[in-house]
mmCIF file of C-alpha atoms in Angstrom:
data_model
loop_
_atom_site.group_PDB
_atom_site.id
_atom_site.type_symbol
_atom_site.label_atom_id
_atom_site.label_comp_id
_atom_site.label_asym_id
_atom_site.label_seq_id
_atom_site.Cartn_x
_atom_site.Cartn_y
_atom_site.Cartn_z
ATOM 1 C CA UNK A 1 46.603 74.675 -95.511
ATOM 2 C CA UNK A 2 45.753 71.121 -96.034
ATOM 3 C CA UNK A 3 45.416 69.922 -99.567
ATOM 4 C CA UNK A 4 44.287 66.384 -98.568
ATOM 5 C CA UNK A 5 42.425 65.353 -95.580
ATOM 6 C CA UNK A 6 41.759 61.774 -94.810
ATOM 7 C CA UNK A 7 39.534 60.918 -91.610
ATOM 8 C CA UNK A 8 38.967 57.522 -90.209
ATOM 9 C CA UNK A 9 38.967 55.892 -93.654
ATOM 10 C CA UNK A 10 37.765 52.189 -93.702
ATOM 11 C CA UNK A 11 36.778 49.556 -95.958
ATOM 12 C CA UNK A 12 35.487 46.141 -95.033
ATOM 13 C CA UNK A 13 36.164 42.921 -97.082
ATOM 14 C CA UNK A 14 35.380 39.372 -96.104
ATOM 15 C CA UNK A 15 39.097 38.581 -95.854
ATOM 16 C CA UNK A 16 40.632 42.146 -95.121
ATOM 17 C CA UNK A 17 39.741 45.290 -93.289
ATOM 18 C CA UNK A 18 41.174 48.702 -93.860
ATOM 19 C CA UNK A 19 40.535 50.461 -90.530
ATOM 20 C CA UNK A 20 40.639 54.057 -89.437
ATOM 21 C CA UNK A 21 43.297 55.549 -91.712
ATOM 22 C CA UNK A 22 43.717 59.162 -90.945
ATOM 23 C CA UNK A 23 46.181 61.809 -92.249
ATOM 24 C CA UNK A 24 46.572 65.210 -93.578
ATOM 25 C CA UNK A 25 48.880 66.343 -96.510
ATOM 26 C CA UNK A 26 49.589 70.015 -96.778
ATOM 27 C CA UNK A 27 49.754 71.947 -100.005
ATOM 28 C CA UNK A 28 53.048 71.881 -101.687
ATOM 29 C CA UNK A 29 54.333 68.567 -100.314
ATOM 30 C CA UNK A 30 54.751 64.929 -101.321
ATOM 31 C CA UNK A 31 53.755 61.951 -99.166
ATOM 32 C CA UNK A 32 55.039 58.344 -99.545
ATOM 33 C CA UNK A 33 52.392 55.873 -98.861
ATOM 34 C CA UNK A 34 54.168 52.537 -98.116
ATOM 35 C CA UNK A 35 53.722 48.932 -96.942
ATOM 36 C CA UNK A 36 53.937 45.492 -98.016
ATOM 37 C CA UNK A 37 51.954 43.735 -100.689
ATOM 38 C CA UNK A 38 48.223 43.463 -99.431
ATOM 39 C CA UNK A 39 48.786 46.036 -96.789
ATOM 40 C CA UNK A 40 45.865 48.180 -98.007
ATOM 41 C CA UNK A 41 47.776 50.852 -100.135
ATOM 42 C CA UNK A 42 45.929 50.527 -103.332
ATOM 43 C CA UNK A 43 42.564 50.287 -101.472
ATOM 44 C CA UNK A 44 43.289 53.510 -99.754
ATOM 45 C CA UNK A 45 44.246 55.309 -102.917
ATOM 46 C CA UNK A 46 41.083 53.876 -104.613
ATOM 47 C CA UNK A 47 39.088 55.321 -101.931
ATOM 48 C CA UNK A 48 40.667 58.626 -102.296
ATOM 49 C CA UNK A 49 40.026 58.844 -106.046
ATOM 50 C CA UNK A 50 36.591 57.477 -105.613
ATOM 51 C CA UNK A 51 37.060 54.344 -107.610
ATOM 52 C CA UNK A 52 35.948 52.529 -104.337
ATOM 53 C CA UNK A 53 33.304 53.591 -101.910
ATOM 54 C CA UNK A 54 34.443 53.287 -98.258
ATOM 55 C CA UNK A 55 32.578 51.699 -95.424
ATOM 56 C CA UNK A 56 33.365 54.581 -93.140
ATOM 57 C CA UNK A 57 35.308 57.833 -93.182
ATOM 58 C CA UNK A 58 35.820 61.116 -94.998
ATOM 59 C CA UNK A 59 38.152 62.505 -97.715
ATOM 60 C CA UNK A 60 38.493 66.024 -98.721
ATOM 61 C CA UNK A 61 40.713 67.407 -101.363
ATOM 62 C CA UNK A 62 41.365 71.230 -101.111
ATOM 63 C CA UNK A 63 38.280 71.556 -98.836
ATOM 64 C CA UNK A 64 35.905 69.613 -101.241
ATOM 65 C CA UNK A 65 34.353 66.151 -100.546
ATOM 66 C CA UNK A 66 33.298 63.839 -103.418
ATOM 67 C CA UNK A 67 29.804 63.861 -102.004
ATOM 68 C CA UNK A 68 29.497 67.645 -102.334
ATOM 69 C CA UNK A 69 30.383 67.697 -106.017
ATOM 70 C CA UNK A 70 31.518 64.506 -107.712
ATOM 71 C CA UNK A 71 32.707 66.153 -110.971
ATOM 72 C CA UNK A 72 34.591 69.025 -109.372
ATOM 73 C CA UNK A 73 36.311 66.532 -106.947
ATOM 74 C CA UNK A 74 37.380 64.241 -109.802
ATOM 75 C CA UNK A 75 38.774 67.353 -111.756
ATOM 76 C CA UNK A 76 41.099 67.931 -108.670
ATOM 77 C CA UNK A 77 42.824 64.497 -109.123
ATOM 78 C CA UNK A 78 45.278 63.147 -111.596
ATOM 79 C CA UNK A 79 45.852 59.408 -111.240
ATOM 80 C CA UNK A 80 48.781 57.159 -112.602
ATOM 81 C CA UNK A 81 48.808 53.531 -111.706
ATOM 82 C CA UNK A 82 51.142 50.609 -112.593
ATOM 83 C CA UNK A 83 49.124 49.607 -115.576
ATOM 84 C CA UNK A 84 47.928 51.585 -118.655
ATOM 85 C CA UNK A 85 44.333 52.656 -118.583
ATOM 86 C CA UNK A 86 44.286 53.559 -122.386
ATOM 87 C CA UNK A 87 42.712 51.182 -124.808
ATOM 88 C CA UNK A 88 45.145 49.034 -126.704
ATOM 89 C CA UNK A 89 43.878 49.854 -130.090
ATOM 90 C CA UNK A 90 44.144 53.821 -129.514
ATOM 91 C CA UNK A 91 46.741 56.104 -130.839
ATOM 92 C CA UNK A 92 47.783 59.293 -129.223
ATOM 93 C CA UNK A 93 45.337 61.313 -131.385
ATOM 94 C CA UNK A 94 42.452 59.355 -129.985
ATOM 95 C CA UNK A 95 43.496 59.833 -126.362
ATOM 96 C CA UNK A 96 43.988 63.679 -127.197
ATOM 97 C CA UNK A 97 40.463 63.928 -128.485
ATOM 98 C CA UNK A 98 38.972 62.140 -125.470
ATOM 99 C CA UNK A 99 40.814 64.072 -122.917
ATOM 100 C CA UNK A 100 39.878 67.426 -124.638
ATOM 101 C CA UNK A 101 36.101 66.488 -124.645
ATOM 102 C CA UNK A 102 36.105 65.032 -121.106
ATOM 103 C CA UNK A 103 38.203 67.417 -119.081
ATOM 104 C CA UNK A 104 37.463 71.160 -119.178
ATOM 105 C CA UNK A 105 41.009 72.067 -117.962
ATOM 106 C CA UNK A 106 42.798 69.838 -120.407
ATOM 107 C CA UNK A 107 45.311 71.749 -122.541
ATOM 108 C CA UNK A 108 46.216 70.151 -125.827
ATOM 109 C CA UNK A 109 49.216 72.526 -125.981
ATOM 110 C CA UNK A 110 50.767 71.230 -122.859
ATOM 111 C CA UNK A 111 49.908 67.578 -123.776
ATOM 112 C CA UNK A 112 51.532 68.005 -127.264
ATOM 113 C CA UNK A 113 54.589 69.529 -125.611
ATOM 114 C CA UNK A 114 55.044 66.403 -123.387
ATOM 115 C CA UNK A 115 54.544 64.035 -126.335
ATOM 116 C CA UNK A 116 57.273 65.965 -128.172
ATOM 117 C CA UNK A 117 59.777 66.197 -125.150
ATOM 118 C CA UNK A 118 59.423 62.487 -124.424
ATOM 119 C CA UNK A 119 59.395 61.395 -128.084
ATOM 120 C CA UNK A 120 56.250 59.460 -127.710
ATOM 121 C CA UNK A 121 55.292 57.847 -131.222
ATOM 122 C CA UNK A 122 52.048 59.482 -132.586
ATOM 123 C CA UNK A 123 51.366 56.791 -134.950
ATOM 124 C CA UNK A 124 51.794 53.564 -132.917
ATOM 125 C CA UNK A 125 48.935 51.734 -131.235
ATOM 126 C CA UNK A 126 49.221 51.993 -127.536
ATOM 127 C CA UNK A 127 49.445 48.205 -127.389
ATOM 128 C CA UNK A 128 52.877 48.529 -129.159
ATOM 129 C CA UNK A 129 54.147 50.996 -126.570
ATOM 130 C CA UNK A 130 56.838 49.929 -124.247
ATOM 131 C CA UNK A 131 56.060 50.010 -120.474
ATOM 132 C CA UNK A 132 57.991 53.175 -120.113
ATOM 133 C CA UNK A 133 56.059 54.954 -122.964
ATOM 134 C CA UNK A 134 52.792 53.976 -121.462
ATOM 135 C CA UNK A 135 53.727 55.407 -118.154
ATOM 136 C CA UNK A 136 54.890 58.812 -119.677
ATOM 137 C CA UNK A 137 51.768 58.899 -121.666
ATOM 138 C CA UNK A 138 49.759 58.531 -118.410
ATOM 139 C CA UNK A 139 51.772 61.484 -116.906
ATOM 140 C CA UNK A 140 51.288 63.590 -120.026
ATOM 141 C CA UNK A 141 47.519 63.084 -119.686
ATOM 142 C CA UNK A 142 47.421 64.181 -116.042
ATOM 143 C CA UNK A 143 49.877 66.968 -116.258
ATOM 144 C CA UNK A 144 48.129 68.612 -118.953
ATOM 145 C CA UNK A 145 45.164 69.181 -116.682
ATOM 146 C CA UNK A 146 44.803 71.645 -113.922
ATOM 147 C CA UNK A 147 44.774 69.046 -111.069
ATOM 148 C CA UNK A 148 45.434 69.695 -107.279
ATOM 149 C CA UNK A 149 46.446 66.121 -106.221
ATOM 150 C CA UNK A 150 48.499 63.542 -107.999
ATOM 151 C CA UNK A 151 47.644 60.067 -106.781
ATOM 152 C CA UNK A 152 50.376 57.666 -107.883
ATOM 153 C CA UNK A 153 50.070 53.804 -107.225
ATOM 154 C CA UNK A 154 53.391 52.063 -108.088
ATOM 155 C CA UNK A 155 53.617 54.295 -111.074
ATOM 156 C CA UNK A 156 57.482 53.908 -111.330
ATOM 157 C CA UNK A 157 57.648 50.169 -111.103
ATOM 158 C CA UNK A 158 59.752 48.500 -113.892
ATOM 159 C CA UNK A 159 61.103 51.774 -115.282
ATOM 160 C CA UNK A 160 64.683 52.272 -116.038
ATOM 161 C CA UNK A 161 66.732 54.653 -113.658
ATOM 162 C CA UNK A 162 66.878 57.436 -116.177
ATOM 163 C CA UNK A 163 63.069 57.471 -116.624
ATOM 164 C CA UNK A 164 62.360 57.051 -112.916
ATOM 165 C CA UNK A 165 64.661 60.195 -112.425
ATOM 166 C CA UNK A 166 62.628 62.117 -114.860
ATOM 167 C CA UNK A 167 59.441 61.298 -113.058
ATOM 168 C CA UNK A 168 60.823 62.290 -109.750
ATOM 169 C CA UNK A 169 61.871 65.625 -111.198
ATOM 170 C CA UNK A 170 58.293 66.014 -112.587
ATOM 171 C CA UNK A 171 56.763 65.327 -109.054
ATOM 172 C CA UNK A 172 58.931 68.116 -107.491
ATOM 173 C CA UNK A 173 58.109 70.473 -110.241
ATOM 174 C CA UNK A 174 54.378 69.634 -109.740
ATOM 175 C CA UNK A 175 54.338 70.837 -106.189
ATOM 176 C CA UNK A 176 56.846 73.704 -106.533
ATOM 177 C CA UNK A 177 53.903 76.372 -106.766
ATOM 178 C CA UNK A 178 52.796 75.429 -103.209
ATOM 179 C CA UNK A 179 49.268 74.829 -104.349
ATOM 180 C CA UNK A 180 49.413 71.079 -105.371
ATOM 181 C CA UNK A 181 50.409 67.858 -103.651
ATOM 182 C CA UNK A 182 51.426 64.229 -104.441
ATOM 183 C CA UNK A 183 50.654 60.902 -102.558
ATOM 184 C CA UNK A 184 52.887 58.306 -103.913
ATOM 185 C CA UNK A 185 52.687 54.583 -103.296
ATOM 186 C CA UNK A 186 55.858 52.766 -104.404
ATOM 187 C CA UNK A 187 58.098 49.682 -103.402
ATOM 188 C CA UNK A 188 61.136 51.706 -104.619
ATOM 189 C CA UNK A 189 61.690 53.332 -101.195
ATOM 190 C CA UNK A 190 64.825 54.912 -102.398
ATOM 191 C CA UNK A 191 62.774 57.242 -104.634
ATOM 192 C CA UNK A 192 60.957 58.368 -101.465
ATOM 193 C CA UNK A 193 64.274 59.088 -99.871
ATOM 194 C CA UNK A 194 64.797 61.568 -102.485
ATOM 195 C CA UNK A 195 61.488 63.380 -102.784
ATOM 196 C CA UNK A 196 59.082 62.485 -99.872
ATOM 197 C CA UNK A 197 58.261 65.112 -97.345
ATOM 198 C CA UNK A 198 55.990 62.678 -95.218
ATOM 199 C CA UNK A 199 55.946 59.013 -94.856
ATOM 200 C CA UNK A 200 52.694 56.884 -94.032
ATOM 201 C CA UNK A 201 53.433 53.396 -93.310
ATOM 202 C CA UNK A 202 50.378 50.780 -93.314
ATOM 203 C CA UNK A 203 50.529 47.204 -92.615
ATOM 204 C CA UNK A 204 47.621 44.858 -92.827
ATOM 205 C CA UNK A 205 45.117 47.717 -93.127
ATOM 206 C CA UNK A 206 46.381 49.478 -89.945
ATOM 207 C CA UNK A 207 48.550 52.535 -89.412
ATOM 208 C CA UNK A 208 52.139 51.767 -88.250
ATOM 209 C CA UNK A 209 53.989 55.081 -88.671
ATOM 210 C CA UNK A 210 53.140 58.489 -89.910
ATOM 211 C CA UNK A 211 55.379 61.450 -89.720
ATOM 212 C CA UNK A 212 57.610 63.883 -91.649
ATOM 213 C CA UNK A 213 60.253 61.898 -93.334
ATOM 214 C CA UNK A 214 63.047 63.680 -91.663
ATOM 215 C CA UNK A 215 61.556 63.419 -88.157
ATOM 216 C CA UNK A 216 60.941 59.679 -88.772
ATOM 217 C CA UNK A 217 64.605 58.956 -89.545
ATOM 218 C CA UNK A 218 65.578 60.817 -86.420
ATOM 219 C CA UNK A 219 63.205 58.645 -84.224
ATOM 220 C CA UNK A 220 65.232 55.454 -84.797
ATOM 221 C CA UNK A 221 68.696 53.933 -84.915
ATOM 222 C CA UNK A 222 69.814 51.045 -86.940
ATOM 223 C CA UNK A 223 71.811 48.767 -84.538
ATOM 224 C CA UNK A 224 74.288 46.040 -85.454
ATOM 225 C CA UNK A 225 76.399 43.700 -83.240
ATOM 226 C CA UNK A 226 76.825 40.119 -81.854
ATOM 227 C CA UNK A 227 73.663 38.442 -80.987
ATOM 228 C CA UNK A 228 75.197 36.828 -78.009
ATOM 229 C CA UNK A 229 75.746 40.203 -76.345
ATOM 230 C CA UNK A 230 72.150 41.541 -76.504
ATOM 231 C CA UNK A 231 71.034 42.082 -73.046
ATOM 232 C CA UNK A 232 67.396 41.239 -72.224
ATOM 233 C CA UNK A 233 66.328 44.949 -71.586
ATOM 234 C CA UNK A 234 67.723 45.780 -75.096
ATOM 235 C CA UNK A 235 66.251 42.834 -76.847
ATOM 236 C CA UNK A 236 62.878 43.838 -75.622
ATOM 237 C CA UNK A 237 63.099 47.318 -77.329
ATOM 238 C CA UNK A 238 64.503 46.138 -80.716
ATOM 239 C CA UNK A 239 62.259 46.240 -83.688
ATOM 240 C CA UNK A 240 62.457 43.637 -86.449
ATOM 241 C CA UNK A 241 65.510 41.602 -84.976
ATOM 242 C CA UNK A 242 67.274 39.765 -87.749
ATOM 243 C CA UNK A 243 69.971 37.364 -86.681
ATOM 244 C CA UNK A 244 72.383 35.526 -88.950
ATOM 245 C CA UNK A 245 75.832 34.015 -88.794
ATOM 246 C CA UNK A 246 77.529 37.412 -88.613
ATOM 247 C CA UNK A 247 75.465 39.008 -85.933
ATOM 248 C CA UNK A 248 72.232 40.947 -85.780
ATOM 249 C CA UNK A 249 70.447 43.971 -87.285
ATOM 250 C CA UNK A 250 67.478 45.792 -85.777
ATOM 251 C CA UNK A 251 65.876 49.131 -85.421
ATOM 252 C CA UNK A 252 65.810 50.720 -81.963
ATOM 253 C CA UNK A 253 63.687 53.834 -81.031
ATOM 254 C CA UNK A 254 66.247 56.713 -80.480
ATOM 255 C CA UNK A 255 65.002 57.406 -77.040
ATOM 256 C CA UNK A 256 66.231 54.090 -75.932
ATOM 257 C CA UNK A 257 69.743 54.727 -77.128
ATOM 258 C CA UNK A 258 71.033 54.470 -73.476
ATOM 259 C CA UNK A 259 70.610 50.813 -73.584
ATOM 260 C CA UNK A 260 73.207 50.234 -76.311
ATOM 261 C CA UNK A 261 76.263 50.893 -74.338
ATOM 262 C CA UNK A 262 79.560 50.424 -76.145
ATOM 263 C CA UNK A 263 79.009 46.871 -77.476
ATOM 264 C CA UNK A 264 77.098 47.768 -80.488
ATOM 265 C CA UNK A 265 77.352 49.659 -83.781
ATOM 266 C CA UNK A 266 74.495 52.029 -84.672
ATOM 267 C CA UNK A 267 73.625 54.657 -87.391
ATOM 268 C CA UNK A 268 70.666 56.574 -88.851
ATOM 269 C CA UNK A 269 68.565 54.245 -90.716
ATOM 270 C CA UNK A 270 66.998 54.724 -94.245
ATOM 271 C CA UNK A 271 63.300 54.639 -94.805
ATOM 272 C CA UNK A 272 63.669 51.293 -96.470
ATOM 273 C CA UNK A 273 65.290 49.816 -93.399
ATOM 274 C CA UNK A 274 62.698 51.236 -90.827
ATOM 275 C CA UNK A 275 59.823 49.807 -93.108
ATOM 276 C CA UNK A 276 61.587 46.421 -93.569
ATOM 277 C CA UNK A 277 62.224 45.837 -89.981
ATOM 278 C CA UNK A 278 58.722 47.018 -88.866
ATOM 279 C CA UNK A 279 57.231 44.410 -91.364
ATOM 280 C CA UNK A 280 59.535 41.710 -89.967
ATOM 281 C CA UNK A 281 58.519 42.602 -86.383
ATOM 282 C CA UNK A 282 54.822 42.293 -87.428
ATOM 283 C CA UNK A 283 55.212 39.133 -89.268
ATOM 284 C CA UNK A 284 57.202 37.596 -86.354
ATOM 285 C CA UNK A 285 54.547 38.661 -83.914
ATOM 286 C CA UNK A 286 51.794 37.086 -86.165
ATOM 287 C CA UNK A 287 53.712 33.750 -86.359
ATOM 288 C CA UNK A 288 54.066 33.809 -82.455
ATOM 289 C CA UNK A 289 50.382 33.981 -81.942
#
């Protein structure tokens, strides 16, 4: 069953349009939502959480839309962004009290357990927390509630590898019961290589790619070789062709592999390489217009 359903989601601004974003995310899975800066990732996530109101489209979480019941809809969501949303002059005790009063499903025992496990300082002001401490405090606040969907917007940016590994483990544990899901926007695509089940790639407010991660990787080849040897038929199919003094690198759809012959090296690409070459291709096309 689908946990998150997004249909034709759109948002119009004077200088930017998010247009017809549609996807589903089944229960028990993690989706990586990727794209360059300014592509519409944060806008999409803010429409899903209800921070923004869309120009058009529908969103349902576990079969419920925001229009049907605003409070119940919000209860299903846990959100962690790239900046702390707690007041700087608060301490953990103030946050605990507010969460308990505001969210019916908040468990002080669970929250306290995270605070102890992560050695978060009870008596420090939030403004004196490190970046990592603030992120872990946000995770403690959402994981101590009975949510259905975690929405993460660059939540792991600036964290050291140990802390990022801890968070990735938490996300996998979160979906383990098969009833909850995660949508995760990040520039650290190696994180998605580890934990994402689906990848949704957006560029300039439009869908570029959407598929199961493993299937997406199988759809492309990373090709390298000498630029001078590229025949016209192959060059036409290459995506994000990057040439330098040593040769070229590009992405090629797997069903065009017969065009390669024996003159080029090829291998399975990473998600990072697919995204980078698609962005390069889009930017090259934009400059050519």
